mmCIF file of C-alpha atoms in Angstrom:
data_model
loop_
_atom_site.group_PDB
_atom_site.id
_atom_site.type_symbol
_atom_site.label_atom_id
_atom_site.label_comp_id
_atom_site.label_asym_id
_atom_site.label_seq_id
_atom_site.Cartn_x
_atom_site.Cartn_y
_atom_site.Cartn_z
ATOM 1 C CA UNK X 26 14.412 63.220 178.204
ATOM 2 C CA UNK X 27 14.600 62.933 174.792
ATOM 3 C CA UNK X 28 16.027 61.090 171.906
ATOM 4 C CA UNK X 29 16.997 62.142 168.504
ATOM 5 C CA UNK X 30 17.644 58.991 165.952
ATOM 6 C CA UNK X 31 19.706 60.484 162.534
ATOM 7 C CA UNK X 32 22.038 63.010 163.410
ATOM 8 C CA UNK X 33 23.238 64.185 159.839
ATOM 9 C CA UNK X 34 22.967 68.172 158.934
ATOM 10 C CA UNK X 35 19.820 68.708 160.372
ATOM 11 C CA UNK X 36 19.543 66.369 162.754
ATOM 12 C CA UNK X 37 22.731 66.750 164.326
ATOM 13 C CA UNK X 38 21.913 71.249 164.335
ATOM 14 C CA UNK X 39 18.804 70.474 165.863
ATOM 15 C CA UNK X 40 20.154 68.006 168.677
ATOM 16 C CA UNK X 41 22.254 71.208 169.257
ATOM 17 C CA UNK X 42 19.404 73.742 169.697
ATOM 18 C CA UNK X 43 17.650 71.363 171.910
ATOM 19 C CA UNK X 44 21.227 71.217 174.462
ATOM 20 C CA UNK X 45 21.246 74.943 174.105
ATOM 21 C CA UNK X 46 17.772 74.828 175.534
ATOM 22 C CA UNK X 47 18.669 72.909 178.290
ATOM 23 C CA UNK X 48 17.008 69.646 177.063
ATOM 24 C CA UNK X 49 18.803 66.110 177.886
ATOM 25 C CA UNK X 50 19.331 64.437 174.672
ATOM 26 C CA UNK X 51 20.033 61.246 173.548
ATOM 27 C CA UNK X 52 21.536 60.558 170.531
ATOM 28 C CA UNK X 53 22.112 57.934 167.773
ATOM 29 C CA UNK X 54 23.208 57.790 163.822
ATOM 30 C CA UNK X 55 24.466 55.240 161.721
ATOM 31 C CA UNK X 56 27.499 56.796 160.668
ATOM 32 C CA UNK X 57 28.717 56.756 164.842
ATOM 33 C CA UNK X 58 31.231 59.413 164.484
ATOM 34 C CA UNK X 59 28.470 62.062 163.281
ATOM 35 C CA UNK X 60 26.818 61.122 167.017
ATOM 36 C CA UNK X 61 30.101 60.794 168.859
ATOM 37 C CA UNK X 62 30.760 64.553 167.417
ATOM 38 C CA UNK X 63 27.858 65.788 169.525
ATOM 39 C CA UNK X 64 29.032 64.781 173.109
ATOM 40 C CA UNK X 65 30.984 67.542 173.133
ATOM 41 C CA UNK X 66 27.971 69.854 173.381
ATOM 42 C CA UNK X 67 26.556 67.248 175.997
ATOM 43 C CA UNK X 68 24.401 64.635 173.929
ATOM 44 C CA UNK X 69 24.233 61.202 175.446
ATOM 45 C CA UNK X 70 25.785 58.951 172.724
ATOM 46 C CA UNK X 71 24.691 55.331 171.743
ATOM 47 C CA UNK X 72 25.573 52.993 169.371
ATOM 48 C CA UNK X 73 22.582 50.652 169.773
ATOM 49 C CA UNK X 74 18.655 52.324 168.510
ATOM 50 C CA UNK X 75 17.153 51.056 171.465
ATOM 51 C CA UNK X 76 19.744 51.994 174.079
ATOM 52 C CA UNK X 77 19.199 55.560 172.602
ATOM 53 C CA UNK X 78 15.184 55.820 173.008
ATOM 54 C CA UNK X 79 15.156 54.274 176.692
ATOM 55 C CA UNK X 80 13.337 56.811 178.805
ATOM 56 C CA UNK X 81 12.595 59.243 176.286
ATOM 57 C CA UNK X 82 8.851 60.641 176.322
ATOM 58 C CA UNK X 83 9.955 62.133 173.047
ATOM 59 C CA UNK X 84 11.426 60.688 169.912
ATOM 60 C CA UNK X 85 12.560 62.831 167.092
ATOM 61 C CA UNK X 86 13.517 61.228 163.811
ATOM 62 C CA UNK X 87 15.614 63.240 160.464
ATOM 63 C CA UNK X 88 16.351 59.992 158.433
ATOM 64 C CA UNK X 89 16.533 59.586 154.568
ATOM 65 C CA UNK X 90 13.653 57.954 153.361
ATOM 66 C CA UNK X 91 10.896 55.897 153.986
ATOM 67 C CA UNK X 92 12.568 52.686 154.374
ATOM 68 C CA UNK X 93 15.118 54.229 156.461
ATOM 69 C CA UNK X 94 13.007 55.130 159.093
ATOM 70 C CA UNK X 95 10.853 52.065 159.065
ATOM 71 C CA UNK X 96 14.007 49.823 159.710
ATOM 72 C CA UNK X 97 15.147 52.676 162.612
ATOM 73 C CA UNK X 98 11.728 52.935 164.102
ATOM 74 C CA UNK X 99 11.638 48.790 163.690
ATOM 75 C CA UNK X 100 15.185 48.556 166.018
ATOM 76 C CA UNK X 101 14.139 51.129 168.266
ATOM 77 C CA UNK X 102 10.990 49.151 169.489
ATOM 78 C CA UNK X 103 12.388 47.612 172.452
ATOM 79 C CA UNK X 104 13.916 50.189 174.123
ATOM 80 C CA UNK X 105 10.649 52.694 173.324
ATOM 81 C CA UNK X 106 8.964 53.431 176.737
ATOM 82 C CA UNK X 107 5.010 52.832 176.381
ATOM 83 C CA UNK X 108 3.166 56.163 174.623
ATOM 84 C CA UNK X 109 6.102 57.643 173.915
ATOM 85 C CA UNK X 110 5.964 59.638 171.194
ATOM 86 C CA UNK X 111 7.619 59.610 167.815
ATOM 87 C CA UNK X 112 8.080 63.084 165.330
ATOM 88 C CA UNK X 113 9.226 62.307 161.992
ATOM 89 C CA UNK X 114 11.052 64.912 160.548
ATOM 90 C CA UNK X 115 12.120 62.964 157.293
ATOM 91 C CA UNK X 116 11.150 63.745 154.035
ATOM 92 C CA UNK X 117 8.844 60.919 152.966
ATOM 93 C CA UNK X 118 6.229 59.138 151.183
ATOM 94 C CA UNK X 119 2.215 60.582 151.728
ATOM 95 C CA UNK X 120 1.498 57.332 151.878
ATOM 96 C CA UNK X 121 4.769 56.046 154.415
ATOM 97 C CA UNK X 122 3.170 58.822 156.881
ATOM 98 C CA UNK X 123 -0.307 57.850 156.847
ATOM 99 C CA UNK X 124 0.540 54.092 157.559
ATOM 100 C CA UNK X 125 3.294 54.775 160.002
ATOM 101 C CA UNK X 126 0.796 56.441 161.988
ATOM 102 C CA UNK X 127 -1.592 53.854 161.955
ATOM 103 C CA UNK X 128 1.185 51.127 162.495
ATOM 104 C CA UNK X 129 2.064 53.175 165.453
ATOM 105 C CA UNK X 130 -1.144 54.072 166.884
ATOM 106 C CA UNK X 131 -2.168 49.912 167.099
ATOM 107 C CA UNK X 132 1.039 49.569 168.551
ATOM 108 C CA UNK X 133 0.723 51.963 171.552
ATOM 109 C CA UNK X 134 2.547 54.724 170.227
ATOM 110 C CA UNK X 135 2.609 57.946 169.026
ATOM 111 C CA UNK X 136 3.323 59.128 165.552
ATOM 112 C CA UNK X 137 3.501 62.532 163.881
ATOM 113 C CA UNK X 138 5.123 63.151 160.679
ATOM 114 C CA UNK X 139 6.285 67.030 160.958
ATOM 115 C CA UNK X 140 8.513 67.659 157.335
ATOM 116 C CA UNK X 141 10.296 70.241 157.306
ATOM 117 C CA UNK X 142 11.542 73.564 154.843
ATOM 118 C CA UNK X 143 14.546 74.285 156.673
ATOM 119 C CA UNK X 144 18.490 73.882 156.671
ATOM 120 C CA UNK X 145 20.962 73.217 158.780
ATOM 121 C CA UNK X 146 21.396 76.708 159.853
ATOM 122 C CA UNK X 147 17.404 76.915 160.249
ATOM 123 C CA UNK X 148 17.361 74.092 162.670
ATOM 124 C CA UNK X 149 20.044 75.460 164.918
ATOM 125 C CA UNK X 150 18.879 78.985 165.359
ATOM 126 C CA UNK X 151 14.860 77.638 165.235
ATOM 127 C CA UNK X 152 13.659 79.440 162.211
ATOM 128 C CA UNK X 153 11.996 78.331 158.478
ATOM 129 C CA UNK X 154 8.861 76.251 158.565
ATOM 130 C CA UNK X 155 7.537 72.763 159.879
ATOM 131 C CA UNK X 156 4.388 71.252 158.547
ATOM 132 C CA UNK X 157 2.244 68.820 160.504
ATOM 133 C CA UNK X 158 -1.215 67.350 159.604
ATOM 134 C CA UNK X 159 -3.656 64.394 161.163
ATOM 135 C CA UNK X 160 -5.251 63.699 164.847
ATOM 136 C CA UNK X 161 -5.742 67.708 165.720
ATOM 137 C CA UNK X 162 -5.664 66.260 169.330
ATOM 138 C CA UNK X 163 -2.102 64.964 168.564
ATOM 139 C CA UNK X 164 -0.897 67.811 167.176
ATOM 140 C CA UNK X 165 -2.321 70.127 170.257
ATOM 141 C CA UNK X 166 -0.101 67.802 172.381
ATOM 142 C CA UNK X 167 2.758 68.252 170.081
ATOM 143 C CA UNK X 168 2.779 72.160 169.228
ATOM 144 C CA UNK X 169 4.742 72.718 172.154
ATOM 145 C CA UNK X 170 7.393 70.965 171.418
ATOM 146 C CA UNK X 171 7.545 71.666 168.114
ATOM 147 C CA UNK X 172 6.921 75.352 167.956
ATOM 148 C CA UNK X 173 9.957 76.312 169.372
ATOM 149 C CA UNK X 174 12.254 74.302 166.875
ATOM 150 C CA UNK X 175 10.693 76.195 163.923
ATOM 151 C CA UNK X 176 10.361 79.531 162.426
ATOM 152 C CA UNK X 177 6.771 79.141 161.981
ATOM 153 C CA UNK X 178 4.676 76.001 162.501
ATOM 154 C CA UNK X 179 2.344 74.818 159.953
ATOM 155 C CA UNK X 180 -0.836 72.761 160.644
ATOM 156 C CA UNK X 181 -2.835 71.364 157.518
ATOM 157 C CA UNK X 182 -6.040 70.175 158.905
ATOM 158 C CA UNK X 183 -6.603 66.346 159.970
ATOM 159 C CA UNK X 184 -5.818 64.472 156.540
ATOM 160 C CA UNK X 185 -2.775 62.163 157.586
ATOM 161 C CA UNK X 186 -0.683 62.503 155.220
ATOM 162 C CA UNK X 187 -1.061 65.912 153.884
ATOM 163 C CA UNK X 188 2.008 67.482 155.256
ATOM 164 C CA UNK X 189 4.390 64.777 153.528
ATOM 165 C CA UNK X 190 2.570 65.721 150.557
ATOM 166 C CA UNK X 191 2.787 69.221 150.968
ATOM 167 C CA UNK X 192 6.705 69.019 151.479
ATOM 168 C CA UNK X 193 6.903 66.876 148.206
ATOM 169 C CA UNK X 194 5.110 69.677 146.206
ATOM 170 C CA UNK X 195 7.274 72.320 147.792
ATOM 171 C CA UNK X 196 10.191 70.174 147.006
ATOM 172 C CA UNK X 197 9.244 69.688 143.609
ATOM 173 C CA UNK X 198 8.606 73.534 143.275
ATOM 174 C CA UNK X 199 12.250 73.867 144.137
ATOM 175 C CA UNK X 200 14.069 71.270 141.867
ATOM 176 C CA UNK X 201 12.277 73.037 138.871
ATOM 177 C CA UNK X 202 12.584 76.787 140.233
ATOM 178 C CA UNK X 203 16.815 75.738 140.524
ATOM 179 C CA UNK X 204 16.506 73.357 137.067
ATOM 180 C CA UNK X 205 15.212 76.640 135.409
ATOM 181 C CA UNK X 206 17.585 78.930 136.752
ATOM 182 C CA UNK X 207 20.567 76.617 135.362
ATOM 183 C CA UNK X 208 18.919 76.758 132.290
ATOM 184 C CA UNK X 209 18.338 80.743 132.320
ATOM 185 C CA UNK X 210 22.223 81.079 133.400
ATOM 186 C CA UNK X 211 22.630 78.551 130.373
ATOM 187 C CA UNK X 212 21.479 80.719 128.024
ATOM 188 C CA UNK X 213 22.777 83.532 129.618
ATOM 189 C CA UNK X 214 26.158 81.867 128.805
ATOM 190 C CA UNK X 215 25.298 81.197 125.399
ATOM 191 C CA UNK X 216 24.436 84.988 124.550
ATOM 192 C CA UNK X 217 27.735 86.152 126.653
ATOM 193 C CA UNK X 218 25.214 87.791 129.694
ATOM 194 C CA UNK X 219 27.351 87.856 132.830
ATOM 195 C CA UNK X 220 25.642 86.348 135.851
ATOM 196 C CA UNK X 221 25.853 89.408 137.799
ATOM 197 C CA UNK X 222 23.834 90.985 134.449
ATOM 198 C CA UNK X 223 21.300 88.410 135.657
ATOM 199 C CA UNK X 224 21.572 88.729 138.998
ATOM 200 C CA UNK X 225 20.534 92.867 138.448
ATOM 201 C CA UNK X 226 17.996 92.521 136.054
ATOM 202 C CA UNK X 227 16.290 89.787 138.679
ATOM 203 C CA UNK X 228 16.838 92.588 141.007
ATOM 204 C CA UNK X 229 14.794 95.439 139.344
ATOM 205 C CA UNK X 230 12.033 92.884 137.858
ATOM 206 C CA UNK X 231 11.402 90.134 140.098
ATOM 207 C CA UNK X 232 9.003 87.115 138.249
ATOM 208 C CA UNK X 233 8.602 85.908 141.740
ATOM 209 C CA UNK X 234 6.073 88.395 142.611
ATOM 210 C CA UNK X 235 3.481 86.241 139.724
ATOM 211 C CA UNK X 236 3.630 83.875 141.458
ATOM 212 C CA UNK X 237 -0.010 83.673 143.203
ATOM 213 C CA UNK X 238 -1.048 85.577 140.230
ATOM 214 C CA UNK X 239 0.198 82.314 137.889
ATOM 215 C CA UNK X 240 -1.096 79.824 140.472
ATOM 216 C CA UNK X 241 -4.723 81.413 140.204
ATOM 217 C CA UNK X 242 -4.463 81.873 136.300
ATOM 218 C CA UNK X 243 -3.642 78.234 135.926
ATOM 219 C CA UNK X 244 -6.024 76.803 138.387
ATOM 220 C CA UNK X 245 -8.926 79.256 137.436
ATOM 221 C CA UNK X 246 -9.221 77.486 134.048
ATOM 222 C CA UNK X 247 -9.993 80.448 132.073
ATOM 223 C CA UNK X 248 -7.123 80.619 128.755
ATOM 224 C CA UNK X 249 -9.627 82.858 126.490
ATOM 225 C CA UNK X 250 -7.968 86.027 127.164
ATOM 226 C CA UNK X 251 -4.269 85.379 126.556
ATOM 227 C CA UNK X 252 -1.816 88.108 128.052
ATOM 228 C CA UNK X 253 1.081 85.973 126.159
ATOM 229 C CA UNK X 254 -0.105 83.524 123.413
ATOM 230 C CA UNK X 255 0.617 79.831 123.848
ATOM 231 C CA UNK X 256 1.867 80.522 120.324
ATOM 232 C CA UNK X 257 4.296 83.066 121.244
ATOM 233 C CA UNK X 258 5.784 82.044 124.131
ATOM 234 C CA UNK X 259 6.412 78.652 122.034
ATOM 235 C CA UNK X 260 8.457 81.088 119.283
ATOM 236 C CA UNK X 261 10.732 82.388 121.996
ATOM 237 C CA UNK X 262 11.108 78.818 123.125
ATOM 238 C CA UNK X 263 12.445 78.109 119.953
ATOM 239 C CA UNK X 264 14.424 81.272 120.366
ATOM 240 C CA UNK X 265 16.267 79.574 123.379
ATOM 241 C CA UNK X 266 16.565 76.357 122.043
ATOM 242 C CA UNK X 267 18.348 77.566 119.208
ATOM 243 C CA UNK X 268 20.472 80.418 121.024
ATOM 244 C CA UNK X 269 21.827 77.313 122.772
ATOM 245 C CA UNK X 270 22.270 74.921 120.298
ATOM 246 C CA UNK X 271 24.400 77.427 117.956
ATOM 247 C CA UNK X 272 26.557 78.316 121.216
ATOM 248 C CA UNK X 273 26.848 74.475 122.047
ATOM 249 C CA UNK X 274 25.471 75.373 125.473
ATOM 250 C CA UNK X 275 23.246 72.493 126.539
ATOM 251 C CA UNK X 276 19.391 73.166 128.443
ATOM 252 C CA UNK X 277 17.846 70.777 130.327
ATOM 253 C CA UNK X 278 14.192 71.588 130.947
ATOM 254 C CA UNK X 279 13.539 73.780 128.106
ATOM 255 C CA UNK X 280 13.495 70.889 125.670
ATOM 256 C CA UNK X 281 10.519 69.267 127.395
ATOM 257 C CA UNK X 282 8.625 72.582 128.117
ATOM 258 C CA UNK X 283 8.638 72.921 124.284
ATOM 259 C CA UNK X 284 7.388 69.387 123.658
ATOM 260 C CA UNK X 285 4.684 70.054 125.640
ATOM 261 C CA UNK X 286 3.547 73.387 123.969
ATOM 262 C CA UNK X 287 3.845 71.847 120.990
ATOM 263 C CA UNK X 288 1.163 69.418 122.068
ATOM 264 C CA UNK X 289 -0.788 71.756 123.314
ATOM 265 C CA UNK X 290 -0.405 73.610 120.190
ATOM 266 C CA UNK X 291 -1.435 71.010 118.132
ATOM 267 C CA UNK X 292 -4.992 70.558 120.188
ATOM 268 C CA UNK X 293 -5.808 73.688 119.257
ATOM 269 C CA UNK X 294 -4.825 76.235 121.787
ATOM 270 C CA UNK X 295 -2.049 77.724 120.582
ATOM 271 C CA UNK X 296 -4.202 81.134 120.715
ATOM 272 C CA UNK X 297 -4.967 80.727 124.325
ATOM 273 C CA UNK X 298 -2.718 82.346 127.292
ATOM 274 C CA UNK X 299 0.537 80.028 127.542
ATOM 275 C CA UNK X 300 -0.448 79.160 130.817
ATOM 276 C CA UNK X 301 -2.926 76.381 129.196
ATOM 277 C CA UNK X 302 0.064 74.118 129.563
ATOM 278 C CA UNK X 303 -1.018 73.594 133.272
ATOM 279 C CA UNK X 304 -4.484 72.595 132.224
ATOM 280 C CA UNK X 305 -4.042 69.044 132.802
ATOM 281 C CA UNK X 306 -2.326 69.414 135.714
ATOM 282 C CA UNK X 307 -5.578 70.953 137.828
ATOM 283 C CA UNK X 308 -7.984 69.466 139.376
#
């Protein structure tokens, strides 16, 4: 048996997959009618936490945040059986997960934050990527369980805590990768460019591709032998900003990107490759 607490888009897709599979699940979610929708595809329903986690080895959690899940996991404790087993697939705090699973552990229990890259769509049909980090031991235990539910499963060493990092860095990676496309599409508005203009000049030159390159230029720490000066790339900055600003069309990151060439420019390394920006960000 097992229980699934937070049955929104993903959690309520991945209840699914597990029926699918045969698996008895029971299910709860704060909004009740989200639950309630799942009985038609054979989850047990139930409005109280602890009523839902009674005689489950395994209890799988897709809340907001980490308060959320604290007050959940807090309710559930009385209906937990002892060494059951709690997966955390919310989106958290590093340092939520690594106290959870000592808070757990002293308490008899199991805990294993497992974030996720993957949609609604992912969780149904099993595919994207699951990340899971800590007690190696743990996660040998929990592989089987998880592997199936995932595209590809993800294991980051014994640092508790690392995965929930890792998902906030790939989070952040998206925000900015969409917050720069809006701006791109901005300016592509402001010079008249049709978005399917964009969309085929992404499609015979694709940035993505720099990617690693970028990561190990940045990282590497050597700016001496510029293949676009910081200089430059500040000039067609100042190209976009003002593109925009005749056309009315507002940016969003672009402003800040600029204030921080600038003061990079004014330290000295305006000559260097642009990528000096990300100096300060390395370790």
């Amino acid at each position: 048996m097992k229980a699934f607490l937070g049955t929104g888009l993903l959690g309520a897709n991945f209840t699914k997959a597990l029926l699918k599979k045969g698996e008895q699940v029971q299910v709860w979610n704060r909004t009740a009618l989200k639950a309630k929708a799942l009985e038609a595809e054979g989850a047990i329903v139930y409005e109280q936490i602890a009523d839902a986690v009674k005689g489950a080895a395994i209890v799988h959690v897709a809340l907001k945040d980490d308060a959320s899940v604290d007050e959940v996991l807090t309710a559930a404790v009385a209906g937990l059986q002892p060494g059951a087993m709690i997966i955390d697939h919310t989106t958290t705090s590093a340092e939520g997960a690594v106290r959870r699973t000592k808070a757990w552990k002293e308490r008899g229990y199991t805990y294993l934050h497992a974030p996720v890259f993957m949609g609604p769509q992912n969780a149904l049909e099993g595919t994207g990527f699951m990340m899971v980090s800590g007690d190696q031991e743990v996660i040998r235990k929990a592989e089987p369980i998880l592997s199936p539910m995932t595209g590809k499963l993800i294991n980051f060493g014994p640092e508790e805590g690392k995965a929930a990092g890792m998902k906030l860095i790939g989070n952040l990676f998206l925000v900015t990768f969409t917050a720069g496309l809006a701006d791109t599409l901005a300016l592509a508005k402001a010079l008249h460019v049709s978005i399917d203009d964009v969309s085929a000049l992404f499609e015979s030159w694709n940035p993505a591709m720099a990617l690693q390159a970028r990561l190990k230029k940045i990282g590497g720490g050597n700016y001496d032998q510029p293949s676009w000066e910081l200089d430059m790339a500040r000039k067609d900055t100042g190209l976009f900003l003002q593109t925009a600003e005749q056309a009315g069309v507002k940016l969003a990151v672009i402003p800040a990107i600029a204030e921080e060439m600038d003061r990079w420019i004014e330290m000295g390394f305006g000559k260097k490759d642009w990528t000096v920006i990300g100096k300060g960000s390395t370790r």
